[in-house]
Amino acid sequence: MTVTTQRLIPSEFERSSSVDELWYTRCPVPTASGIALDLGLLRDEFAKSGIVLKSIRDSDDPRVNISHFDHSLPGLFREGGNIPAIWARSEGRDTVTVALTWIDEYQAIVVRADSDIHSLADLRGRKIGLPKQHGQRVDFARAMSLRGIESGLAVAGIQLAENELVDITSDQPTFAVAAGIANGRFHELEADALVRGDVDAIYVKGAPGLGTVTAHGLRPLINLAEQPDPLRRVNNGNPRPVTVDRRTAQERPDLVARYLAVLLHASHWAVAHPAEVFDIIGKEVGRSADEARAAYGASAPHNFGLDLSEIRRQGLASQKDFLLRHGFITKDFDVTGWINPEPLALAHELLRQG
């Protein structure tokens, strides 16, 4: 595989503030960052300026690792689930959202194959499993599952309060997701509870969730990815924010724009290389390329683009409101003020300049 790279910003636009290293992290899900990193585009772009790009996964310092969740590390770019990013902003981390991505994924409420539940309406009054992970700064798995359950039930006009939510507890190492491990482990624990008959339904998502459905012979009642209203598909993965600390965005907007320009370049590459894209996604999520295609859809290579469109902004605000309403965050904040559109506009200009 040959990928050509070029310097995306003239040196005269660079600021005087010296930077010799930058950090990045992304979740083990489909991201433009994952494509760019696999191709070496980000490394090559910043190496031309003598800047070393480092992954927090590779650090032995727990203070660096935890930045995946609390974004406490200066010079850190993060693309991934919106729940940790929103939580960190609510906790006072001075970050900005500089882009949003949206890649739809399998999101299903499922039951046992032999269940007497055959429609969403049949779920009213039944027991639904909900993960509860100890050891996390924010229990993103619980928040993600609850959002999916609430959204699915709403399609049938059912309120959460009409069902019994059953906690399925586990211990989750604090740095597990930052290290790219244990992806979807909570699905397996929920599936075990479902198979045992402890609960009547569970929520699963992504390639790990689809793998769980296949392995246990479960039956989906709804796949939220098929809902025509994008706001019904909002969850931890939709939309995914690209965030950076505000100081870096203010002092070195040129570096932020270059980072985003590389992600845009990677999204363009993905459109022309669908087979390679599913290989990359499969590696990210720990599944085969075929499983990745089934979970994220054949159109996924066309969906890595970055923007700050109104529907994505609405989705981000909707997710913040959900997390606040259910107590996953305790401090409200203005999503509009969290978004800085200038670096992305400059990134598009850089690509136009060639």
Short mmCIF file of N, CA and C in Angstrom, two decimals, residues 77-151:
data_model
loop_
_atom_site.label_atom_id
_atom_site.label_comp_id
_atom_site.label_asym_id
_atom_site.label_seq_id
_atom_site.Cartn_x
_atom_site.Cartn_y
_atom_site.Cartn_z
N PHE A 77 -4.82 15.34 21.28
CA PHE A 77 -5.96 15.25 20.38
C PHE A 77 -6.70 13.95 20.69
N ARG A 78 -8.02 14.05 20.76
CA ARG A 78 -8.82 12.86 21.05
C ARG A 78 -9.98 12.77 20.07
N GLU A 79 -10.13 11.61 19.45
CA GLU A 79 -11.32 11.31 18.65
C GLU A 79 -11.90 10.01 19.16
N GLY A 80 -13.14 10.04 19.59
CA GLY A 80 -13.73 8.82 20.12
C GLY A 80 -15.11 9.09 20.67
N GLY A 81 -15.56 8.19 21.54
CA GLY A 81 -16.88 8.29 22.11
C GLY A 81 -17.12 9.63 22.78
N ASN A 82 -18.34 10.14 22.63
CA ASN A 82 -18.62 11.47 23.16
C ASN A 82 -18.86 11.49 24.67
N ILE A 83 -19.14 10.33 25.28
CA ILE A 83 -19.45 10.33 26.71
C ILE A 83 -18.25 10.77 27.55
N PRO A 84 -17.05 10.17 27.39
CA PRO A 84 -15.91 10.68 28.16
C PRO A 84 -15.57 12.14 27.85
N ALA A 85 -15.71 12.52 26.59
CA ALA A 85 -15.38 13.91 26.21
C ALA A 85 -16.34 14.89 26.88
N ILE A 86 -17.63 14.57 26.88
CA ILE A 86 -18.62 15.43 27.53
C ILE A 86 -18.39 15.45 29.04
N TRP A 87 -18.10 14.28 29.61
CA TRP A 87 -17.85 14.21 31.06
C TRP A 87 -16.66 15.07 31.45
N ALA A 88 -15.57 14.99 30.67
CA ALA A 88 -14.38 15.78 30.99
C ALA A 88 -14.69 17.27 30.93
N ARG A 89 -15.45 17.69 29.92
CA ARG A 89 -15.80 19.12 29.83
C ARG A 89 -16.68 19.52 31.01
N SER A 90 -17.62 18.66 31.39
CA SER A 90 -18.48 18.95 32.53
C SER A 90 -17.68 19.07 33.82
N GLU A 91 -16.59 18.30 33.92
CA GLU A 91 -15.76 18.32 35.11
C GLU A 91 -14.80 19.50 35.13
N GLY A 92 -14.83 20.31 34.08
CA GLY A 92 -14.03 21.53 34.08
C GLY A 92 -12.80 21.51 33.20
N ARG A 93 -12.55 20.41 32.47
CA ARG A 93 -11.40 20.39 31.57
C ARG A 93 -11.63 21.40 30.45
N ASP A 94 -10.64 22.25 30.21
CA ASP A 94 -10.79 23.33 29.25
C ASP A 94 -10.44 22.83 27.85
N THR A 95 -11.37 22.07 27.28
CA THR A 95 -11.18 21.51 25.95
C THR A 95 -12.09 22.24 24.97
N VAL A 96 -11.83 22.02 23.69
CA VAL A 96 -12.73 22.50 22.64
C VAL A 96 -12.97 21.37 21.65
N THR A 97 -14.16 21.34 21.10
CA THR A 97 -14.50 20.42 20.02
C THR A 97 -14.21 21.12 18.71
N VAL A 98 -13.33 20.53 17.90
CA VAL A 98 -12.92 21.17 16.65
C VAL A 98 -13.48 20.48 15.42
N ALA A 99 -14.10 19.32 15.61
CA ALA A 99 -14.73 18.61 14.50
C ALA A 99 -15.63 17.53 15.08
N LEU A 100 -16.58 17.07 14.27
CA LEU A 100 -17.46 15.97 14.64
C LEU A 100 -17.51 14.97 13.50
N THR A 101 -17.44 13.69 13.83
CA THR A 101 -17.61 12.64 12.84
C THR A 101 -18.85 11.84 13.19
N TRP A 102 -19.35 11.09 12.22
CA TRP A 102 -20.59 10.32 12.43
C TRP A 102 -20.52 9.07 11.56
N ILE A 103 -20.28 7.96 12.16
CA ILE A 103 -20.29 6.67 11.46
C ILE A 103 -21.33 5.78 12.14
N ASP A 104 -22.43 5.56 11.46
CA ASP A 104 -23.48 4.74 12.04
C ASP A 104 -22.99 3.33 12.29
N GLU A 105 -23.52 2.72 13.34
CA GLU A 105 -23.11 1.38 13.72
C GLU A 105 -24.32 0.58 14.19
N TYR A 106 -24.18 -0.70 14.18
CA TYR A 106 -25.20 -1.61 14.68
C TYR A 106 -25.51 -1.26 16.12
N GLN A 107 -26.78 -0.96 16.40
CA GLN A 107 -27.26 -0.68 17.76
C GLN A 107 -28.58 -1.41 17.94
N ALA A 108 -28.58 -2.44 18.74
CA ALA A 108 -29.77 -3.28 18.79
C ALA A 108 -30.21 -3.59 20.22
N ILE A 109 -31.50 -3.73 20.40
CA ILE A 109 -32.07 -4.34 21.59
C ILE A 109 -32.41 -5.77 21.20
N VAL A 110 -31.88 -6.72 21.95
CA VAL A 110 -31.99 -8.12 21.54
C VAL A 110 -32.58 -8.96 22.67
N VAL A 111 -33.16 -10.09 22.26
CA VAL A 111 -33.73 -11.06 23.19
C VAL A 111 -33.23 -12.45 22.82
N ARG A 112 -33.53 -13.44 23.65
CA ARG A 112 -33.19 -14.83 23.31
C ARG A 112 -34.03 -15.27 22.11
N ALA A 113 -33.50 -16.23 21.37
CA ALA A 113 -34.22 -16.72 20.19
C ALA A 113 -35.56 -17.33 20.57
N ASP A 114 -35.65 -17.95 21.76
CA ASP A 114 -36.89 -18.61 22.18
C ASP A 114 -37.78 -17.71 23.02
N SER A 115 -37.49 -16.42 23.07
CA SER A 115 -38.26 -15.50 23.90
C SER A 115 -39.68 -15.32 23.36
N ASP A 116 -40.62 -15.06 24.27
CA ASP A 116 -41.98 -14.76 23.86
C ASP A 116 -42.15 -13.28 23.51
N ILE A 117 -41.05 -12.54 23.52
CA ILE A 117 -41.05 -11.13 23.12
C ILE A 117 -40.75 -11.05 21.63
N HIS A 118 -41.72 -10.55 20.85
CA HIS A 118 -41.56 -10.53 19.39
C HIS A 118 -41.57 -9.13 18.80
N SER A 119 -41.81 -8.12 19.64
CA SER A 119 -41.80 -6.74 19.16
C SER A 119 -41.39 -5.84 20.31
N LEU A 120 -41.05 -4.62 19.97
CA LEU A 120 -40.71 -3.66 21.01
C LEU A 120 -41.87 -3.46 21.97
N ALA A 121 -43.08 -3.48 21.47
CA ALA A 121 -44.24 -3.29 22.32
C ALA A 121 -44.33 -4.37 23.39
N ASP A 122 -43.84 -5.56 23.07
CA ASP A 122 -43.87 -6.66 24.03
C ASP A 122 -42.90 -6.45 25.19
N LEU A 123 -42.00 -5.48 25.06
CA LEU A 123 -41.02 -5.23 26.11
C LEU A 123 -41.60 -4.51 27.32
N ARG A 124 -42.75 -3.89 27.15
CA ARG A 124 -43.32 -3.10 28.25
C ARG A 124 -43.46 -3.97 29.50
N GLY A 125 -42.86 -3.48 30.60
CA GLY A 125 -42.95 -4.19 31.87
C GLY A 125 -41.95 -5.30 32.07
N ARG A 126 -41.06 -5.52 31.09
CA ARG A 126 -40.11 -6.61 31.19
C ARG A 126 -38.77 -6.14 31.78
N LYS A 127 -37.91 -7.11 32.11
CA LYS A 127 -36.60 -6.81 32.70
C LYS A 127 -35.57 -6.59 31.59
N ILE A 128 -34.86 -5.48 31.68
CA ILE A 128 -33.83 -5.16 30.70
C ILE A 128 -32.50 -5.01 31.42
N GLY A 129 -31.49 -5.72 30.96
CA GLY A 129 -30.17 -5.69 31.59
C GLY A 129 -29.43 -4.41 31.28
N LEU A 130 -28.69 -3.92 32.28
CA LEU A 130 -27.94 -2.67 32.14
C LEU A 130 -26.58 -2.84 32.81
N PRO A 131 -25.48 -2.68 32.07
CA PRO A 131 -24.16 -2.86 32.69
C PRO A 131 -23.88 -1.80 33.74
N LYS A 132 -23.15 -2.20 34.76
CA LYS A 132 -22.70 -1.27 35.80
C LYS A 132 -21.26 -1.61 36.09
N GLN A 133 -20.34 -0.75 35.61
CA GLN A 133 -18.91 -1.03 35.70
C GLN A 133 -18.27 -0.26 36.84
N HIS A 134 -17.61 -0.97 37.73
CA HIS A 134 -16.86 -0.34 38.80
C HIS A 134 -15.44 -0.06 38.31
N GLY A 135 -14.87 1.05 38.74
CA GLY A 135 -13.49 1.36 38.41
C GLY A 135 -13.32 2.39 37.32
N GLN A 136 -14.42 2.92 36.78
CA GLN A 136 -14.34 3.91 35.72
C GLN A 136 -14.58 5.32 36.25
N ARG A 137 -13.92 6.30 35.63
CA ARG A 137 -14.21 7.69 35.96
C ARG A 137 -15.66 8.02 35.60
N VAL A 138 -16.07 7.57 34.43
CA VAL A 138 -17.46 7.70 34.01
C VAL A 138 -17.84 6.35 33.41
N ASP A 139 -18.98 5.82 33.83
CA ASP A 139 -19.41 4.50 33.36
C ASP A 139 -20.03 4.66 31.99
N PHE A 140 -19.17 4.75 30.97
CA PHE A 140 -19.64 4.99 29.61
C PHE A 140 -20.48 3.84 29.09
N ALA A 141 -20.16 2.59 29.50
CA ALA A 141 -20.92 1.44 29.04
C ALA A 141 -22.37 1.52 29.53
N ARG A 142 -22.54 1.91 30.77
CA ARG A 142 -23.89 2.04 31.32
C ARG A 142 -24.65 3.17 30.62
N ALA A 143 -23.97 4.31 30.46
CA ALA A 143 -24.61 5.44 29.80
C ALA A 143 -24.99 5.10 28.37
N MET A 144 -24.09 4.42 27.67
CA MET A 144 -24.33 4.05 26.28
C MET A 144 -25.51 3.09 26.17
N SER A 145 -25.55 2.08 27.04
CA SER A 145 -26.64 1.11 27.00
C SER A 145 -27.96 1.76 27.35
N LEU A 146 -27.94 2.62 28.37
CA LEU A 146 -29.18 3.28 28.78
C LEU A 146 -29.72 4.16 27.66
N ARG A 147 -28.82 4.87 26.96
CA ARG A 147 -29.29 5.71 25.85
C ARG A 147 -29.91 4.85 24.76
N GLY A 148 -29.26 3.72 24.43
CA GLY A 148 -29.80 2.85 23.41
C GLY A 148 -31.15 2.26 23.80
N ILE A 149 -31.28 1.87 25.07
CA ILE A 149 -32.54 1.30 25.56
C ILE A 149 -33.65 2.37 25.52
N GLU A 150 -33.32 3.57 26.02
CA GLU A 150 -34.31 4.65 26.02
C GLU A 150 -34.75 4.98 24.60
N SER A 151 -33.80 5.06 23.68
CA SER A 151 -34.14 5.40 22.29
C SER A 151 -34.98 4.31 21.65
#
